[in-house]
Amino acid sequence: RMPLPDIVLIAKEKKAAVRTLMRKMDRPSREVLELWAAGYSTRDIALRLEKDENYTRLKIYRCKRKLEKLLLANPDLLKAMIE
């Protein structure tokens, strides 16, 4: 079953808003979030970063908080995400 065109458009707009915010982040943070969002496990991300899992878990948490702060500092993008 295909998604409705409106649903697809909304999903694309939300992805575009997240990409806009992620461009404002440093490269290592973007990479961590991209791996996390793609479904990689903490262990897999740790292996990629050549760090232990505890460090990686904290890094993921901090990157998500950075993204959240950026979102809150950009009300127009926040509105696009909520709608």
PDB file of C-alpha atoms in Angstrom:
ATOM      1  CA  ARG A   1       0.000   0.000   0.000  1.00  0.00           C
ATOM      2  CA  MET A   2       1.447   3.371  -1.062  1.00  0.00           C
ATOM      3  CA  PRO A   3       1.476   6.321   1.348  1.00  0.00           C
ATOM      4  CA  LEU A   4      -0.773   9.236   0.545  1.00  0.00           C
ATOM      5  CA  PRO A   5       0.956  12.113  -1.312  1.00  0.00           C
ATOM      6  CA  ASP A   6       0.325  14.463   1.622  1.00  0.00           C
ATOM      7  CA  ILE A   7       2.012  12.100   4.050  1.00  0.00           C
ATOM      8  CA  VAL A   8       5.013  11.764   1.755  1.00  0.00           C
ATOM      9  CA  LEU A   9       5.271  15.549   1.402  1.00  0.00           C
ATOM     10  CA  ILE A  10       5.103  16.095   5.162  1.00  0.00           C
ATOM     11  CA  ALA A  11       7.775  13.459   5.744  1.00  0.00           C
ATOM     12  CA  LYS A  12      10.044  15.122   3.163  1.00  0.00           C
ATOM     13  CA  GLU A  13       9.543  18.531   4.772  1.00  0.00           C
ATOM     14  CA  LYS A  14      10.437  17.154   8.199  1.00  0.00           C
ATOM     15  CA  LYS A  15      13.531  15.424   6.836  1.00  0.00           C
ATOM     16  CA  ALA A  16      14.569  18.660   5.131  1.00  0.00           C
ATOM     17  CA  ALA A  17      14.174  20.545   8.424  1.00  0.00           C
ATOM     18  CA  VAL A  18      16.354  18.020  10.249  1.00  0.00           C
ATOM     19  CA  ARG A  19      18.990  18.155   7.482  1.00  0.00           C
ATOM     20  CA  THR A  20      19.049  21.955   7.744  1.00  0.00           C
ATOM     21  CA  LEU A  21      19.743  21.733  11.469  1.00  0.00           C
ATOM     22  CA  MET A  22      22.310  18.990  11.108  1.00  0.00           C
ATOM     23  CA  ARG A  23      24.290  21.135   8.668  1.00  0.00           C
ATOM     24  CA  LYS A  24      24.799  23.539  11.570  1.00  0.00           C
ATOM     25  CA  MET A  25      26.445  20.802  13.649  1.00  0.00           C
ATOM     26  CA  ASP A  26      30.087  19.771  13.564  1.00  0.00           C
ATOM     27  CA  ARG A  27      30.939  16.836  11.335  1.00  0.00           C
ATOM     28  CA  PRO A  28      31.570  14.245  14.098  1.00  0.00           C
ATOM     29  CA  SER A  29      28.190  15.009  15.690  1.00  0.00           C
ATOM     30  CA  ARG A  30      26.445  14.750  12.322  1.00  0.00           C
ATOM     31  CA  GLU A  31      28.109  11.409  11.648  1.00  0.00           C
ATOM     32  CA  VAL A  32      27.038   9.997  15.021  1.00  0.00           C
ATOM     33  CA  LEU A  33      23.439  11.116  14.525  1.00  0.00           C
ATOM     34  CA  GLU A  34      23.316   9.817  10.965  1.00  0.00           C
ATOM     35  CA  LEU A  35      24.527   6.395  12.101  1.00  0.00           C
ATOM     36  CA  TRP A  36      22.091   6.380  15.020  1.00  0.00           C
ATOM     37  CA  ALA A  37      19.193   7.452  12.803  1.00  0.00           C
ATOM     38  CA  ALA A  38      20.109   4.774  10.262  1.00  0.00           C
ATOM     39  CA  GLY A  39      19.593   2.162  12.970  1.00  0.00           C
ATOM     40  CA  TYR A  40      23.179   1.298  13.821  1.00  0.00           C
ATOM     41  CA  SER A  41      23.609  -0.074  17.324  1.00  0.00           C
ATOM     42  CA  THR A  42      25.649   1.713  19.954  1.00  0.00           C
ATOM     43  CA  ARG A  43      28.200  -1.066  19.625  1.00  0.00           C
ATOM     44  CA  ASP A  44      28.474  -0.602  15.848  1.00  0.00           C
ATOM     45  CA  ILE A  45      28.838   3.163  16.227  1.00  0.00           C
ATOM     46  CA  ALA A  46      31.488   2.625  18.917  1.00  0.00           C
ATOM     47  CA  LEU A  47      33.434   0.364  16.572  1.00  0.00           C
ATOM     48  CA  ARG A  48      33.207   2.975  13.830  1.00  0.00           C
ATOM     49  CA  LEU A  49      34.408   5.716  16.194  1.00  0.00           C
ATOM     50  CA  GLU A  50      37.023   3.433  17.718  1.00  0.00           C
ATOM     51  CA  LYS A  51      35.651   4.245  21.186  1.00  0.00           C
ATOM     52  CA  ASP A  52      34.047   2.183  23.923  1.00  0.00           C
ATOM     53  CA  GLU A  53      30.284   1.790  24.201  1.00  0.00           C
ATOM     54  CA  ASN A  54      29.915   4.001  27.284  1.00  0.00           C
ATOM     55  CA  TYR A  55      31.663   6.888  25.521  1.00  0.00           C
ATOM     56  CA  THR A  56      29.511   6.314  22.450  1.00  0.00           C
ATOM     57  CA  ARG A  57      26.270   6.183  24.439  1.00  0.00           C
ATOM     58  CA  LEU A  58      27.170   9.544  26.005  1.00  0.00           C
ATOM     59  CA  LYS A  59      28.192  10.956  22.611  1.00  0.00           C
ATOM     60  CA  ILE A  60      24.841   9.955  21.083  1.00  0.00           C
ATOM     61  CA  TYR A  61      23.007  11.547  24.007  1.00  0.00           C
ATOM     62  CA  ARG A  62      24.988  14.784  23.690  1.00  0.00           C
ATOM     63  CA  CYS A  63      24.507  14.932  19.923  1.00  0.00           C
ATOM     64  CA  LYS A  64      20.760  14.493  20.310  1.00  0.00           C
ATOM     65  CA  ARG A  65      20.719  17.308  22.893  1.00  0.00           C
ATOM     66  CA  LYS A  66      22.685  19.548  20.488  1.00  0.00           C
ATOM     67  CA  LEU A  67      20.131  18.865  17.790  1.00  0.00           C
ATOM     68  CA  GLU A  68      17.303  19.565  20.229  1.00  0.00           C
ATOM     69  CA  LYS A  69      18.870  22.916  21.227  1.00  0.00           C
ATOM     70  CA  LEU A  70      19.269  23.870  17.580  1.00  0.00           C
ATOM     71  CA  LEU A  71      15.656  22.970  16.952  1.00  0.00           C
ATOM     72  CA  LEU A  72      14.452  25.073  19.876  1.00  0.00           C
ATOM     73  CA  ALA A  73      16.603  28.002  18.700  1.00  0.00           C
ATOM     74  CA  ASN A  74      14.972  27.865  15.240  1.00  0.00           C
ATOM     75  CA  PRO A  75      11.227  28.342  15.765  1.00  0.00           C
ATOM     76  CA  ASP A  76      10.383  28.138  12.062  1.00  0.00           C
ATOM     77  CA  LEU A  77      11.989  24.712  11.782  1.00  0.00           C
ATOM     78  CA  LEU A  78      10.407  23.655  15.052  1.00  0.00           C
ATOM     79  CA  LYS A  79       7.010  24.602  13.652  1.00  0.00           C
ATOM     80  CA  ALA A  80       7.702  22.568  10.500  1.00  0.00           C
ATOM     81  CA  MET A  81       8.572  19.551  12.631  1.00  0.00           C
ATOM     82  CA  ILE A  82       5.429  19.781  14.762  1.00  0.00           C
ATOM     83  CA  GLU A  83       2.949  20.279  11.951  1.00  0.00           C
TER      84      GLU A  83
END
